[in-house]
Amino acid sequence: MTEKLLELKNVTMKFGGVTALNEVNLHVNKGEIAALIGPNGAGKTTVFNVVTGVYKPTSGEVNFNAQSLIGRKRYQVTKMGIARTFQNIRLFGESTALENVVTGADVHSKSGVVGAIFGTPRSRREEAAAVERGMELLEFMGLKHRAGQLGKNLPYGDQRRLEIARALATNPQLLLLDEPAAGFNPAEKVALAATIRKIRDAGYTVLLIEHDMSLIMDISDRVAVLDFGQKIADDVPKVVQNDPRVIEAYLGAPADAS
Amino acid sequence: MADKKFRYNLRDHAADYWERSPKWRRVSLSISFIAFFYALPFLNNPLINTPGSDFQSVLFYPVGMYVLMAIGLNIVVGKSGLLDLGYVAFFAIGAYTMAILGTHTSLNFWEILPIGIALAMVSGVLLGTPTLRLRGDYLAIVTLGFGEIVRIVAVNIEAIGGPRGIAGIPTPPDLFKAKFTILDPKPYYWVLLTFTLLIIWMVRRMAARRPGRAWDAIRQDDDVAQLMGVNTLKYKVWAFVLGAAVAGAGGVLYASQILSIVPDQFNLNVSILILACVVFGGIGNLWGVILGAALLAFTPERIRFLSQPRILVFGIALVVMMNLRPDGILPKKKREHFDPNWKTVEESGEGEIK
Ligand SMILES: Nc1ncnc2c1ncn2[C@@H]1O[C@H](COP(=O)(O)OP(=O)(O)OP(=O)(O)O)[C@@H](O)[C@H]1O
Ligand SMILES: [Mg+2]
């Protein structure tokens, strides 16, 4: 049951003089909801960027299903089964909600330009399947009625949910969510927690960045804490919550108080 | 806001009308539309006549040719958002293929046409694969350079006529009793129109399917497109190659009509003018681009009687137009759709996933 789906080994990521990640070891087990927390600027989003191929780490290993991800193209990482959302929403605003999702679902189509021009049976079949999958996911995220609306015209919460639907459309084994509840009210957060559980129960593995502690404690199986690019804790929520180093990282060093 | 609504109304009404129309009406409308354009050379209307130049010739070049090229460039610039300032290069490659093979071999127009298209496509791949990794400004500069290089190479190779170019390019053989001669531009226009319709059909199919979505994604946010699994380089190269194919086909046909070509015909101005057609019509909107190209190519001919000042008049008209409609005559604007079957689900988490 504790099969490692994603594993970062001694990953360091430097941007000029800034060390965003410093010798980070991190893993996500298959089938769990793992959380990544830490103060602002701790390096959480950088972990996502390193995993999805946005940045190539300065040193260290990133393995997915025991295969190295380093040096792979971003679209290949997605094809291998990792999809993500963005902290600052990055939808295709000029495309409809359905088109946004179907763009993700297209990953699994084999036909391309030639198939589209000649309307080959495979192209038609794959188009229909991608659209059906897209509709299914919109419905799952409660966005079916938004299908024909442009991404930029959706209300804020729906935009966040649409990002999750679009990521799911690529059929990932691992779903990376970067602060999916940012800007949500308590009721929306509860609904989102239920949705994330449902996603896990459907067989997906989730790695979640979040600032809302109660949400984290509620749904995650394991919590890793980053502070100034270093991992300072990694355990079940209860233990992490009471870890003095974590409390210190969030509240500031006791020395600061004096 | 009210102003905005008014602006887009006509197009939205037209699109609504089209979407609500039953199949028979769409088919008959399309057929009459197409028939109208095939009959256009015979239309002797003082409104659209071109005093000072032969109307039938004008229909072939510049009007038809610009429309074709603008549709091709729109795949690159409009659909995928890649700024190509050297588009004329592919037109030149098509034209030179026709000129060289036409004068040195016994191949006729119809045999040379696929070769010209293929050569344009191959040069699209060769230019695109290394350069399409570049972004925005860099790509524009590299393509601009490519356009000039092709022309300069042609000027400097004596074997293909150097600066004097190539004369005596053969006309296409007769087709369905239509004779292709320098004196009668109609058959050329009909062939060009047929190409154009074919390409419109292809572009529309692609736009509604996976390539269209990939291009939309790339144009809007290249990074996110990649992260959503789009092989962006592949689709950019495709856009480039398809654009090149269209220009290549145009070049072959053009050379077979004009009978002699010189390198200086394929200068930067042509690239810029085609780009102007795309921008003027409405980047990314197929119908806008067609209308824009037709107007930009036709107007200077229509006002030829003004002789020299016509370029000034034309320029002023352009500036005024672009101020009134900065996004083009028919801007690209996705319409939103509502389907009553998409029932409202108030809360998140309805439905199931597999
Ligand atoms: N592309 C980049 N170039 C330079 N510095 C960067 C870059 N990306 C991240 N950083 C730096 O790395 C550090 C970690 O940033 P990161 O975005 O990973 O933080 P985070 O934990 O996601 O914070 P937040 O909670 O604010 O989202 C910050 O100091 C940031 O300024
Ligand atoms: Mg972040």
PDB file of N, CA and C in Angstrom, chain A residues 94, chain B residues 69-84 87 203 207 211-212 214-220 239-240 243 274-275 277-279 281-286 289 332-334:
ATOM      1  N   GLU A  94      -9.992  32.830 -23.269  1.00  0.00           N
ATOM      2  CA  GLU A  94     -10.760  33.076 -24.493  1.00  0.00           C
ATOM      3  C   GLU A  94     -11.388  31.793 -25.038  1.00  0.00           C
TER       4      GLU A  94
ATOM      5  N   MET B  69      -3.495  34.031 -49.548  1.00  0.00           N
ATOM      6  CA  MET B  69      -2.308  34.154 -48.694  1.00  0.00           C
ATOM      7  C   MET B  69      -2.690  34.576 -47.281  1.00  0.00           C
ATOM      8  N   ALA B  70      -3.686  35.449 -47.177  1.00  0.00           N
ATOM      9  CA  ALA B  70      -4.087  35.907 -45.840  1.00  0.00           C
ATOM     10  C   ALA B  70      -4.686  34.751 -45.044  1.00  0.00           C
ATOM     11  N   ILE B  71      -5.442  33.891 -45.719  1.00  0.00           N
ATOM     12  CA  ILE B  71      -5.991  32.720 -45.019  1.00  0.00           C
ATOM     13  C   ILE B  71      -4.847  31.845 -44.518  1.00  0.00           C
ATOM     14  N   GLY B  72      -3.828  31.695 -45.368  1.00  0.00           N
ATOM     15  CA  GLY B  72      -2.685  30.877 -44.977  1.00  0.00           C
ATOM     16  C   GLY B  72      -1.916  31.486 -43.813  1.00  0.00           C
ATOM     17  N   LEU B  73      -1.659  32.789 -43.907  1.00  0.00           N
ATOM     18  CA  LEU B  73      -0.900  33.443 -42.836  1.00  0.00           C
ATOM     19  C   LEU B  73      -1.702  33.478 -41.542  1.00  0.00           C
ATOM     20  N   ASN B  74      -3.022  33.516 -41.686  1.00  0.00           N
ATOM     21  CA  ASN B  74      -3.872  33.556 -40.494  1.00  0.00           C
ATOM     22  C   ASN B  74      -3.755  32.279 -39.665  1.00  0.00           C
ATOM     23  N   ILE B  75      -3.439  31.169 -40.318  1.00  0.00           N
ATOM     24  CA  ILE B  75      -3.229  29.932 -39.543  1.00  0.00           C
ATOM     25  C   ILE B  75      -2.044  30.146 -38.606  1.00  0.00           C
ATOM     26  N   VAL B  76      -1.034  30.832 -39.109  1.00  0.00           N
ATOM     27  CA  VAL B  76       0.195  31.032 -38.336  1.00  0.00           C
ATOM     28  C   VAL B  76       0.010  32.148 -37.301  1.00  0.00           C
ATOM     29  N   VAL B  77      -0.391  33.312 -37.793  1.00  0.00           N
ATOM     30  CA  VAL B  77      -0.450  34.482 -36.921  1.00  0.00           C
ATOM     31  C   VAL B  77      -1.723  34.502 -36.083  1.00  0.00           C
ATOM     32  N   GLY B  78      -2.835  34.192 -36.735  1.00  0.00           N
ATOM     33  CA  GLY B  78      -4.122  34.319 -36.061  1.00  0.00           C
ATOM     34  C   GLY B  78      -4.441  33.153 -35.161  1.00  0.00           C
ATOM     35  N   LYS B  79      -4.301  31.951 -35.700  1.00  0.00           N
ATOM     36  CA  LYS B  79      -4.706  30.781 -34.902  1.00  0.00           C
ATOM     37  C   LYS B  79      -3.683  30.473 -33.821  1.00  0.00           C
ATOM     38  N   SER B  80      -2.405  30.475 -34.194  1.00  0.00           N
ATOM     39  CA  SER B  80      -1.434  30.035 -33.196  1.00  0.00           C
ATOM     40  C   SER B  80      -0.622  31.175 -32.598  1.00  0.00           C
ATOM     41  N   GLY B  81      -0.844  32.401 -33.082  1.00  0.00           N
ATOM     42  CA  GLY B  81      -0.207  33.544 -32.451  1.00  0.00           C
ATOM     43  C   GLY B  81       1.286  33.665 -32.695  1.00  0.00           C
ATOM     44  N   LEU B  82       1.761  33.153 -33.839  1.00  0.00           N
ATOM     45  CA  LEU B  82       3.190  33.232 -34.154  1.00  0.00           C
ATOM     46  C   LEU B  82       3.394  34.342 -35.168  1.00  0.00           C
ATOM     47  N   LEU B  83       4.220  35.317 -34.821  1.00  0.00           N
ATOM     48  CA  LEU B  83       4.414  36.437 -35.731  1.00  0.00           C
ATOM     49  C   LEU B  83       5.429  36.070 -36.808  1.00  0.00           C
ATOM     50  N   ASP B  84       4.940  35.899 -38.023  1.00  0.00           N
ATOM     51  CA  ASP B  84       5.793  35.519 -39.150  1.00  0.00           C
ATOM     52  C   ASP B  84       5.909  36.707 -40.095  1.00  0.00           C
ATOM     53  N   TYR B  87       6.606  35.663 -44.581  1.00  0.00           N
ATOM     54  CA  TYR B  87       5.690  34.728 -45.225  1.00  0.00           C
ATOM     55  C   TYR B  87       5.887  34.669 -46.732  1.00  0.00           C
ATOM     56  N   VAL B 203      -9.370  24.506 -43.065  1.00  0.00           N
ATOM     57  CA  VAL B 203      -9.098  25.322 -41.875  1.00  0.00           C
ATOM     58  C   VAL B 203     -10.254  25.217 -40.884  1.00  0.00           C
ATOM     59  N   ALA B 207      -9.982  23.902 -37.123  1.00  0.00           N
ATOM     60  CA  ALA B 207     -10.270  24.842 -36.035  1.00  0.00           C
ATOM     61  C   ALA B 207     -11.238  24.243 -35.029  1.00  0.00           C
ATOM     62  N   PRO B 211      -6.510  20.197 -33.377  1.00  0.00           N
ATOM     63  CA  PRO B 211      -5.487  21.201 -33.713  1.00  0.00           C
ATOM     64  C   PRO B 211      -5.935  22.617 -33.338  1.00  0.00           C
ATOM     65  N   GLY B 212      -7.211  22.907 -33.546  1.00  0.00           N
ATOM     66  CA  GLY B 212      -7.724  24.228 -33.210  1.00  0.00           C
ATOM     67  C   GLY B 212      -7.593  24.506 -31.722  1.00  0.00           C
ATOM     68  N   ALA B 214      -5.482  23.083 -29.696  1.00  0.00           N
ATOM     69  CA  ALA B 214      -4.059  23.186 -29.369  1.00  0.00           C
ATOM     70  C   ALA B 214      -3.557  24.589 -29.717  1.00  0.00           C
ATOM     71  N   TRP B 215      -3.922  25.082 -30.896  1.00  0.00           N
ATOM     72  CA  TRP B 215      -3.481  26.425 -31.307  1.00  0.00           C
ATOM     73  C   TRP B 215      -4.038  27.491 -30.388  1.00  0.00           C
ATOM     74  N   ASP B 216      -5.322  27.350 -30.029  1.00  0.00           N
ATOM     75  CA  ASP B 216      -5.938  28.299 -29.088  1.00  0.00           C
ATOM     76  C   ASP B 216      -5.136  28.339 -27.795  1.00  0.00           C
ATOM     77  N   ALA B 217      -4.796  27.146 -27.312  1.00  0.00           N
ATOM     78  CA  ALA B 217      -4.079  27.053 -26.042  1.00  0.00           C
ATOM     79  C   ALA B 217      -2.700  27.689 -26.164  1.00  0.00           C
ATOM     80  N   ILE B 218      -2.000  27.386 -27.244  1.00  0.00           N
ATOM     81  CA  ILE B 218      -0.651  27.918 -27.452  1.00  0.00           C
ATOM     82  C   ILE B 218      -0.686  29.439 -27.523  1.00  0.00           C
ATOM     83  N   ARG B 219      -1.658  29.960 -28.272  1.00  0.00           N
ATOM     84  CA  ARG B 219      -1.745  31.406 -28.446  1.00  0.00           C
ATOM     85  C   ARG B 219      -2.015  32.094 -27.107  1.00  0.00           C
ATOM     86  N   GLN B 220      -2.842  31.477 -26.291  1.00  0.00           N
ATOM     87  CA  GLN B 220      -3.235  32.135 -25.045  1.00  0.00           C
ATOM     88  C   GLN B 220      -2.179  31.997 -23.965  1.00  0.00           C
ATOM     89  N   ALA B 239       1.359  24.532 -37.831  1.00  0.00           N
ATOM     90  CA  ALA B 239       0.753  25.794 -38.261  1.00  0.00           C
ATOM     91  C   ALA B 239       1.632  26.437 -39.331  1.00  0.00           C
ATOM     92  N   PHE B 240       2.909  26.436 -39.063  1.00  0.00           N
ATOM     93  CA  PHE B 240       3.880  27.021 -39.977  1.00  0.00           C
ATOM     94  C   PHE B 240       3.853  26.321 -41.332  1.00  0.00           C
ATOM     95  N   GLY B 243       0.626  26.930 -43.275  1.00  0.00           N
ATOM     96  CA  GLY B 243       0.697  28.265 -43.851  1.00  0.00           C
ATOM     97  C   GLY B 243       1.612  28.275 -45.071  1.00  0.00           C
ATOM     98  N   ILE B 274       0.418  41.254 -46.523  1.00  0.00           N
ATOM     99  CA  ILE B 274      -0.433  40.114 -46.166  1.00  0.00           C
ATOM    100  C   ILE B 274      -0.750  40.162 -44.667  1.00  0.00           C
ATOM    101  N   LEU B 275       0.265  40.512 -43.895  1.00  0.00           N
ATOM    102  CA  LEU B 275       0.043  40.631 -42.455  1.00  0.00           C
ATOM    103  C   LEU B 275      -0.974  41.739 -42.169  1.00  0.00           C
ATOM    104  N   CYS B 277      -3.382  42.603 -44.100  1.00  0.00           N
ATOM    105  CA  CYS B 277      -4.701  42.044 -44.441  1.00  0.00           C
ATOM    106  C   CYS B 277      -5.278  41.303 -43.241  1.00  0.00           C
ATOM    107  N   VAL B 278      -4.423  40.499 -42.608  1.00  0.00           N
ATOM    108  CA  VAL B 278      -4.870  39.685 -41.479  1.00  0.00           C
ATOM    109  C   VAL B 278      -5.294  40.580 -40.312  1.00  0.00           C
ATOM    110  N   VAL B 279      -4.440  41.556 -40.006  1.00  0.00           N
ATOM    111  CA  VAL B 279      -4.724  42.442 -38.879  1.00  0.00           C
ATOM    112  C   VAL B 279      -5.944  43.298 -39.175  1.00  0.00           C
ATOM    113  N   GLY B 281      -8.434  42.710 -41.172  1.00  0.00           N
ATOM    114  CA  GLY B 281      -9.678  41.955 -41.205  1.00  0.00           C
ATOM    115  C   GLY B 281     -10.114  41.492 -39.822  1.00  0.00           C
ATOM    116  N   GLY B 282      -9.153  41.189 -38.979  1.00  0.00           N
ATOM    117  CA  GLY B 282      -9.483  40.677 -37.643  1.00  0.00           C
ATOM    118  C   GLY B 282      -8.703  39.400 -37.391  1.00  0.00           C
ATOM    119  N   ILE B 283      -7.551  39.554 -36.750  1.00  0.00           N
ATOM    120  CA  ILE B 283      -6.653  38.419 -36.522  1.00  0.00           C
ATOM    121  C   ILE B 283      -7.418  37.235 -35.956  1.00  0.00           C
ATOM    122  N   GLY B 284      -7.272  36.097 -36.616  1.00  0.00           N
ATOM    123  CA  GLY B 284      -7.850  34.878 -36.064  1.00  0.00           C
ATOM    124  C   GLY B 284      -9.247  34.564 -36.553  1.00  0.00           C
ATOM    125  N   ASN B 285      -9.925  35.557 -37.112  1.00  0.00           N
ATOM    126  CA  ASN B 285     -11.269  35.303 -37.624  1.00  0.00           C
ATOM    127  C   ASN B 285     -11.208  35.097 -39.135  1.00  0.00           C
ATOM    128  N   LEU B 286     -11.469  33.858 -39.544  1.00  0.00           N
ATOM    129  CA  LEU B 286     -11.351  33.483 -40.954  1.00  0.00           C
ATOM    130  C   LEU B 286     -12.103  34.434 -41.884  1.00  0.00           C
ATOM    131  N   VAL B 289     -10.600  37.915 -41.967  1.00  0.00           N
ATOM    132  CA  VAL B 289      -9.351  37.948 -42.708  1.00  0.00           C
ATOM    133  C   VAL B 289      -9.612  37.948 -44.216  1.00  0.00           C
ATOM    134  N   LYS B 332     -12.013  38.607 -33.974  1.00  0.00           N
ATOM    135  CA  LYS B 332     -12.241  37.260 -33.445  1.00  0.00           C
ATOM    136  C   LYS B 332     -12.894  37.414 -32.099  1.00  0.00           C
ATOM    137  N   LYS B 333     -14.044  36.839 -31.951  1.00  0.00           N
ATOM    138  CA  LYS B 333     -14.683  36.865 -30.645  1.00  0.00           C
ATOM    139  C   LYS B 333     -15.492  35.605 -30.537  1.00  0.00           C
ATOM    140  N   LYS B 334     -15.129  34.794 -29.588  1.00  0.00           N
ATOM    141  CA  LYS B 334     -15.878  33.546 -29.357  1.00  0.00           C
ATOM    142  C   LYS B 334     -17.233  33.901 -28.816  1.00  0.00           C
TER     143      LYS B 334
END
